[in-house]
Short mmCIF file of C-alpha atoms in Angstrom, two decimals:
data_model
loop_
_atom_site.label_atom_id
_atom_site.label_comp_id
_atom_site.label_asym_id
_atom_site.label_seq_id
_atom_site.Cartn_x
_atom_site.Cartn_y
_atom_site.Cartn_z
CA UNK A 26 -6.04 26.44 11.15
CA UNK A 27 -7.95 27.33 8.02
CA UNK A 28 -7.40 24.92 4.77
CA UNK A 29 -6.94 25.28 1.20
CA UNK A 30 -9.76 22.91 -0.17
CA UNK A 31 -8.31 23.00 -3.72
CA UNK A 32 -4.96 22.67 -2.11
CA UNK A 33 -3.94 19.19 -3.44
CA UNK A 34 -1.14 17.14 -4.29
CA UNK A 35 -0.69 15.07 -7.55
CA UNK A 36 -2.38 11.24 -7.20
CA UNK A 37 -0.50 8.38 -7.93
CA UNK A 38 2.52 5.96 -6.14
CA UNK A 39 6.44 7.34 -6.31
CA UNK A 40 9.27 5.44 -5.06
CA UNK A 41 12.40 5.58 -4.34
CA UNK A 42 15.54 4.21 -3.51
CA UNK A 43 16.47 4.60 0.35
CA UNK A 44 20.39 3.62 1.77
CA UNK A 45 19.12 0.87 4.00
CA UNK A 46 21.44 2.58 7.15
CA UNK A 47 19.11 6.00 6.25
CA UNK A 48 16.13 5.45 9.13
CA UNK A 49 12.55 4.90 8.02
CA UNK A 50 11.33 8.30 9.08
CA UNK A 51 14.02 9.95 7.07
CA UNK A 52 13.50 8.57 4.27
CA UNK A 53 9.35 9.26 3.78
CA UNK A 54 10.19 12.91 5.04
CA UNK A 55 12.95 13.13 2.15
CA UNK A 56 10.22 11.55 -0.58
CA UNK A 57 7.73 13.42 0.74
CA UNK A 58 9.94 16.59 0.06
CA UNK A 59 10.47 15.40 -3.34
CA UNK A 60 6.72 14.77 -4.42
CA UNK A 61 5.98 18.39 -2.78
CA UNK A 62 8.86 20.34 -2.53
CA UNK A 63 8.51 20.96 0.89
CA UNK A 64 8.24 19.19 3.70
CA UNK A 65 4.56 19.10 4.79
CA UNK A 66 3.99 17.87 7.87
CA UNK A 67 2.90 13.72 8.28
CA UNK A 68 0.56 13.17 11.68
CA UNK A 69 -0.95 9.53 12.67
CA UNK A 70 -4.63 8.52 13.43
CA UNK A 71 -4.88 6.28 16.69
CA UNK A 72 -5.15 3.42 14.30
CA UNK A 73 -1.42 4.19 13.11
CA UNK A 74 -2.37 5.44 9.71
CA UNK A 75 -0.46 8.30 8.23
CA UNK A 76 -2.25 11.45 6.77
CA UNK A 77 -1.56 15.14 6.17
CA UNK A 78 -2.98 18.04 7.70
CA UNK A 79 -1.83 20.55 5.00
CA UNK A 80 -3.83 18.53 2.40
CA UNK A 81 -7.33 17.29 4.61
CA UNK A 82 -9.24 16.61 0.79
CA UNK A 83 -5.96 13.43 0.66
CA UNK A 84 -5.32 10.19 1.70
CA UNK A 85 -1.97 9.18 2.16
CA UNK A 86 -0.45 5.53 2.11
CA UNK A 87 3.10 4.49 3.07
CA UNK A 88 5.34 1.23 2.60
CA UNK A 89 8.82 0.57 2.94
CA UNK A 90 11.95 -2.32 2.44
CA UNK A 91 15.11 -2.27 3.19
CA UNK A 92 15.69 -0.95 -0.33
CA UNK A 93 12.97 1.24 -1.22
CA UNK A 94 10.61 4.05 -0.01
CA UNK A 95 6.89 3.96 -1.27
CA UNK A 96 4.20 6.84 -0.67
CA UNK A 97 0.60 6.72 -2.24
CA UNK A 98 -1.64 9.20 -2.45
CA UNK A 99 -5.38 9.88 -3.99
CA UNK A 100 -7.08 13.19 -3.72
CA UNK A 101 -10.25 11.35 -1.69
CA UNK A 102 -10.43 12.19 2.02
CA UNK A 103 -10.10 8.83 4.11
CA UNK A 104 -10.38 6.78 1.03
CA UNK A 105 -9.98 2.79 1.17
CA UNK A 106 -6.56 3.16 0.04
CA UNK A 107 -3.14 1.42 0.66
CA UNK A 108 0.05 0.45 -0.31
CA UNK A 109 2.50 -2.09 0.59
CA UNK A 110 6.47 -2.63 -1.29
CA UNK A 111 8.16 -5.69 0.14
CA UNK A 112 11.20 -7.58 -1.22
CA UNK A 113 11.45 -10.32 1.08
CA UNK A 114 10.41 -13.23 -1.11
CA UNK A 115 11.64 -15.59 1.18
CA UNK A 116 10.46 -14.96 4.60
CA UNK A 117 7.04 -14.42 3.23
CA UNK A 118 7.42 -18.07 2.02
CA UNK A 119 8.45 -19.45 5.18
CA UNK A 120 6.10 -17.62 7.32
CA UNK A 121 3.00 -18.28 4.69
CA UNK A 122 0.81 -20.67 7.16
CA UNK A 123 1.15 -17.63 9.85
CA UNK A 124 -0.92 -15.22 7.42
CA UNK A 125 -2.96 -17.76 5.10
CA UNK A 126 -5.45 -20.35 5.54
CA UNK A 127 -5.62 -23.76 3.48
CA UNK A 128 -7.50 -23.02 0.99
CA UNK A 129 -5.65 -19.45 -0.14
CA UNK A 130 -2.55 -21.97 -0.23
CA UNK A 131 -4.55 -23.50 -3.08
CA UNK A 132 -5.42 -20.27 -4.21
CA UNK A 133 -1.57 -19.40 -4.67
CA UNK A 134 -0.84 -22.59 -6.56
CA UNK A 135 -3.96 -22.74 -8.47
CA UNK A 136 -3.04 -19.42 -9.54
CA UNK A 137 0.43 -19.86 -9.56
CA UNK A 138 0.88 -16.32 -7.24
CA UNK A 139 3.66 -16.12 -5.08
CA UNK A 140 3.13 -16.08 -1.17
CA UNK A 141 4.85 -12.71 -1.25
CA UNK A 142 1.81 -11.11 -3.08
CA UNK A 143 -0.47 -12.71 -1.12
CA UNK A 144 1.46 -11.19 1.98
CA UNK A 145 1.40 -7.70 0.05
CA UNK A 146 -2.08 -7.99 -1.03
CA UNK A 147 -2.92 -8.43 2.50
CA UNK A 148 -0.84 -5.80 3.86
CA UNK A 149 -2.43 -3.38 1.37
CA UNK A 150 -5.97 -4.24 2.07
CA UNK A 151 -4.96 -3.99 6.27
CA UNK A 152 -4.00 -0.37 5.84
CA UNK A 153 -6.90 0.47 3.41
CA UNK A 154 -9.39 -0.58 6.49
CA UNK A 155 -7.18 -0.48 9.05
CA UNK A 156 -9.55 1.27 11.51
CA UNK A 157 -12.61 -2.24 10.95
CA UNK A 158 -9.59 -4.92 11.13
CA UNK A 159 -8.23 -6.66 14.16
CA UNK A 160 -6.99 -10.19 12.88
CA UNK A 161 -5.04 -9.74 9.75
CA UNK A 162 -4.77 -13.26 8.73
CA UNK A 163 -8.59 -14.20 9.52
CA UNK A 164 -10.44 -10.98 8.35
CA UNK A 165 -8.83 -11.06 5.34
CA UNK A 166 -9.00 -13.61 2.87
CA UNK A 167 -8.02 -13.91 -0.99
CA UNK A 168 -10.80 -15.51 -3.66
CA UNK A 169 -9.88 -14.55 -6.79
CA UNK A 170 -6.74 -13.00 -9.09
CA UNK A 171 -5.92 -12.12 -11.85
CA UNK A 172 -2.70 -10.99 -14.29
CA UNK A 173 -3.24 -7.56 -12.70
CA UNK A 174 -4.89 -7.53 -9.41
CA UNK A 175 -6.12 -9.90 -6.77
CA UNK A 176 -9.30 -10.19 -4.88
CA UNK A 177 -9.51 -9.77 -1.18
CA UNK A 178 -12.51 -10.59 1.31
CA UNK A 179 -13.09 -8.08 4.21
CA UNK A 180 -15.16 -8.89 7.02
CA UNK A 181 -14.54 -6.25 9.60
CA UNK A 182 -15.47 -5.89 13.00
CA UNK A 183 -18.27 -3.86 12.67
CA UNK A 184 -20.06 -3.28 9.17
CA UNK A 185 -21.06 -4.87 6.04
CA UNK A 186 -18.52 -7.63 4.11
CA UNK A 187 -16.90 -6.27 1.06
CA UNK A 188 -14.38 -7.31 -1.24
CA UNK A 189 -11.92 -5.03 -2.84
CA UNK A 190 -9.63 -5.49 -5.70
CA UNK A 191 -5.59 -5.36 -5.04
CA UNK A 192 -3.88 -4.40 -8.01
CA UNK A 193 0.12 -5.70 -8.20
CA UNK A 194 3.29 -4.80 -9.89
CA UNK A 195 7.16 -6.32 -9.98
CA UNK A 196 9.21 -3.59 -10.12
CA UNK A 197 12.22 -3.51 -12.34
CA UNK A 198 14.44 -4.18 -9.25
CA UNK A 199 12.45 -7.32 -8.00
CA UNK A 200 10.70 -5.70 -5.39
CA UNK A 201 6.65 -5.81 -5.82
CA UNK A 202 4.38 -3.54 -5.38
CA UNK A 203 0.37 -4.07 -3.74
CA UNK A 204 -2.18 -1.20 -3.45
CA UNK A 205 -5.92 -1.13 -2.95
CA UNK A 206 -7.67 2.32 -4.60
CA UNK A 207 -11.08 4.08 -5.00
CA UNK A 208 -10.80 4.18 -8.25
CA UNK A 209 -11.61 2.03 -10.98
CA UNK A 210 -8.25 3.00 -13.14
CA UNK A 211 -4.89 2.29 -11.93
CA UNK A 212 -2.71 4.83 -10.22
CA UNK A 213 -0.24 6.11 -11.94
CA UNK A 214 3.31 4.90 -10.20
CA UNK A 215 6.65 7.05 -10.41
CA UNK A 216 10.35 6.90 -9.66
CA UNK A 217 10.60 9.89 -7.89
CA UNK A 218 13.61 10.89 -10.36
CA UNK A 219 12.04 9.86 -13.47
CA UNK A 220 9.49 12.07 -15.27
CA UNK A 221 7.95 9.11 -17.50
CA UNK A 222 5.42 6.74 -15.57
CA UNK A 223 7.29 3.87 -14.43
CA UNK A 224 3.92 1.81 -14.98
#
């Protein structure tokens, strides 16, 4: 199949609201048909992560909650790049010595962060380099934040460390909002029915 290489979609994050009975796959498909109106077709590497062979030049990131629908994408092929949208403030709290070590408990409270970023920031920074990371809670490890972002440790299986920023949001409904990017500026997010920038 020949390709378009200036065939691209626009960058940045758009959300939307999903009816919690509406199944996951449903609801990307009907985003997806929003951001492009059409309905381009969504394939999986072998590590799981989502792309699109219409647009090869793109990466593509996708997140859901019960709630909401997330899709990211920045016009890089196979960038680092991520997203995560959780709401469960809760569970992340209870299950926070499953997915952090000591010391990022510190972190959180030195910091005053909530164990649901932490969980996000994670999550993010898993599906930015999912194909180099087998243990999610040791292989990634927080060292620094900020008001905007956070800072994550990778050490992958195979390759040099690195450390990548994670940059966060709240979102107007309480949900938040993680996503790692190649870029130095933040991405541009979106209610898929608004035409202003929701951030």
């Amino acid at each position: 199949m020949m390709h378009d290489p200036n065939l691209t979609l626009p960058e940045g994050i758009f959300i939307s609201y999903r009816d919690p009975q509406e199944s996951e796959g449903m609801a990307v498909s009907e985003l997806l048909k929003s951001i492009t109106h059409a309905a381009p077709a969504l394939a999986h590497h072998p590590s799981g992560a989502p792309y699109l062979p219409k647009y090869p030049e793109q990466t593509i990131s996708i997140s859901h909650s019960d709630h909401l629908v997330a899709i990211g994408l920045v016009a890089e092929r196979e960038a680092h790049f991520g997203i995560d949208i959780e709401e469960k403030e809760d569970q992340a709290a209870r299950l926070l010595v499953r997915y952090s070590t000591a010391i990022e408990r510190q972190l959180l409270k030195s910091f005053g962060l909530s164990p649901l970023l932490l969980w996000c920031a994670k999550e993010a920074a898993y599906k930015a380099y999912s194909k180099q990371i087998t243990r999610f809670s040791s292989q990634l490890t927080l060292t620094n934040a900020t008001s905007e972002a956070v800072s994550i440790h990778i050490q992958p299986s195979e390759g040099p460390e690195t450390s990548i920023l994670v940059r966060y949001h709240q979102l107007p409904n309480g949900a938040l909002l993680t996503y790692t990017t190649p870029h130095s500026t933040p991405l541009p997010i979106r209610w898929i029915s608004q035409d202003e920038p929701l951030i």
